[in-house]
Amino acid sequence: MTQLMINNVNFHVDMFEEKMITDANTGEELKRLNFSFSVVGKAAYDKYDAFFEDPYFEVTNMETKETLTLKNISHSTFYQSPEITDHTNIVFKVKLQQEPVKEKEQVKNEQPT
């Protein structure tokens, strides 16, 4: 099990995959994190579903101490019941990725001063 600190919230993740991908537009090598974690109940589901709506996250891998700012690519949830109750086990699957430096600079240059 891996521990991640995401925006100062500690996550014990069940599945963790870190891989390098090549950006199609810039050719840059970027780090992508895929991970999953579980919560129980509607209140926890609502809290974490809203948490992962943000566009960017500061992520620290607590094992390696590496900290990155990553863009939210996607998050999804899975559960095995007709509706979410206080006893439903919900699995979140999250995908975060570095943004190309060239794209970050372009966005910064396009913002009005």
Tab-separated table of C-alpha atoms in Angstrom:
chain	number	residue	atom	x	y	z
A	1	MET	CA	0.000	0.000	0.000
A	2	THR	CA	1.258	3.464	-0.886
A	3	GLN	CA	0.650	6.657	1.026
A	4	LEU	CA	0.025	9.892	-0.852
A	5	MET	CA	-0.440	13.397	0.535
A	6	ILE	CA	-2.769	15.280	-1.807
A	7	ASN	CA	-3.439	18.957	-1.025
A	8	ASN	CA	-2.531	18.226	2.619
A	9	VAL	CA	-4.928	15.244	2.857
A	10	ASN	CA	-3.411	11.836	3.606
A	11	PHE	CA	-4.535	8.943	1.346
A	12	HIS	CA	-3.802	5.238	1.839
A	13	VAL	CA	-4.142	3.960	-1.708
A	14	ASP	CA	-4.976	0.370	-2.615
A	15	MET	CA	-3.635	0.369	-6.162
A	16	PHE	CA	-0.818	2.661	-7.294
A	17	GLU	CA	0.787	2.972	-10.712
A	18	GLU	CA	3.323	5.572	-11.754
A	19	LYS	CA	4.361	5.750	-15.382
A	20	MET	CA	6.002	8.087	-17.841
A	21	ILE	CA	4.107	9.129	-20.945
A	22	THR	CA	5.091	11.269	-23.926
A	23	ASP	CA	2.948	14.327	-24.629
A	24	ALA	CA	1.696	14.180	-28.223
A	25	ASN	CA	1.953	17.957	-28.731
A	26	THR	CA	5.269	18.802	-27.080
A	27	GLY	CA	7.162	15.489	-26.999
A	28	GLU	CA	7.861	16.027	-23.285
A	29	GLU	CA	8.112	13.074	-20.902
A	30	LEU	CA	5.431	13.476	-18.233
A	31	LYS	CA	4.661	11.558	-15.072
A	32	ARG	CA	1.169	10.064	-14.733
A	33	LEU	CA	-0.223	8.615	-11.502
A	34	ASN	CA	-3.111	6.156	-11.443
A	35	PHE	CA	-4.384	5.086	-8.052
A	36	SER	CA	-7.455	3.871	-6.218
A	37	PHE	CA	-8.714	4.119	-2.664
A	38	SER	CA	-11.878	3.074	-0.849
A	39	VAL	CA	-14.332	4.866	1.426
A	40	VAL	CA	-17.531	3.775	3.139
A	41	GLY	CA	-20.781	5.707	3.110
A	42	LYS	CA	-22.549	8.539	1.356
A	43	ALA	CA	-20.917	11.344	3.373
A	44	ALA	CA	-17.402	10.106	2.510
A	45	TYR	CA	-18.422	9.633	-1.128
A	46	ASP	CA	-19.739	13.219	-1.352
A	47	LYS	CA	-16.628	14.632	0.334
A	48	TYR	CA	-14.097	12.892	-1.921
A	49	ASP	CA	-16.150	13.263	-5.099
A	50	ALA	CA	-16.146	17.040	-4.535
A	51	PHE	CA	-12.432	16.983	-3.570
A	52	PHE	CA	-11.434	15.485	-6.926
A	53	GLU	CA	-13.334	18.101	-8.936
A	54	ASP	CA	-10.391	20.512	-8.554
A	55	PRO	CA	-8.249	20.933	-11.685
A	56	TYR	CA	-4.805	20.747	-9.975
A	57	PHE	CA	-3.320	18.942	-6.998
A	58	GLU	CA	-0.073	19.054	-5.055
A	59	VAL	CA	0.855	15.411	-4.562
A	60	THR	CA	3.597	14.010	-2.339
A	61	ASN	CA	4.503	10.332	-2.477
A	62	MET	CA	5.245	9.707	1.200
A	63	GLU	CA	7.593	6.793	0.400
A	64	THR	CA	9.841	8.721	-2.013
A	65	LYS	CA	9.111	12.246	-0.642
A	66	GLU	CA	8.726	13.476	-4.237
A	67	THR	CA	6.233	16.358	-4.573
A	68	LEU	CA	4.592	17.264	-7.885
A	69	THR	CA	1.844	19.566	-9.080
A	70	LEU	CA	-0.439	17.401	-11.194
A	71	LYS	CA	-3.442	18.061	-13.386
A	72	ASN	CA	-6.665	16.156	-12.813
A	73	ILE	CA	-7.218	13.908	-15.822
A	74	SER	CA	-10.146	11.903	-14.453
A	75	HIS	CA	-11.744	10.280	-11.454
A	76	SER	CA	-14.461	7.664	-11.294
A	77	THR	CA	-16.252	5.631	-8.660
A	78	PHE	CA	-17.446	2.041	-8.432
A	79	TYR	CA	-19.816	0.406	-5.968
A	80	GLN	CA	-22.034	-2.684	-5.921
A	81	SER	CA	-25.448	-1.559	-4.782
A	82	PRO	CA	-28.434	0.142	-6.382
A	83	GLU	CA	-27.691	3.341	-4.439
A	84	ILE	CA	-25.078	4.726	-2.062
A	85	THR	CA	-26.001	4.315	1.594
A	86	ASP	CA	-24.114	4.832	4.858
A	87	HIS	CA	-22.760	1.259	4.516
A	88	THR	CA	-21.790	1.198	0.831
A	89	ASN	CA	-18.140	0.525	0.018
A	90	ILE	CA	-17.064	2.921	-2.759
A	91	VAL	CA	-13.836	2.616	-4.761
A	92	PHE	CA	-12.411	5.796	-6.294
A	93	LYS	CA	-10.079	5.510	-9.277
A	94	VAL	CA	-8.039	8.649	-9.950
A	95	LYS	CA	-5.713	9.659	-12.793
A	96	LEU	CA	-3.403	12.687	-12.352
A	97	GLN	CA	-0.673	13.867	-14.715
A	98	GLN	CA	2.061	16.459	-15.057
A	99	GLU	CA	1.346	19.257	-17.484
A	100	PRO	CA	3.856	19.996	-20.246
A	101	VAL	CA	6.118	22.931	-19.347
A	102	LYS	CA	5.513	24.474	-22.770
A	103	GLU	CA	1.721	24.435	-22.221
A	104	LYS	CA	2.055	25.951	-18.733
A	105	GLU	CA	4.184	28.784	-20.144
A	106	GLN	CA	1.677	29.370	-22.962
A	107	VAL	CA	-1.248	29.595	-20.509
A	108	LYS	CA	0.742	31.989	-18.287
A	109	ASN	CA	1.579	34.212	-21.294
A	110	GLU	CA	-2.064	34.290	-22.430
A	111	GLN	CA	-3.392	35.536	-19.080
A	112	PRO	CA	-4.048	39.308	-18.930
A	113	THR	CA	-1.803	41.314	-16.630
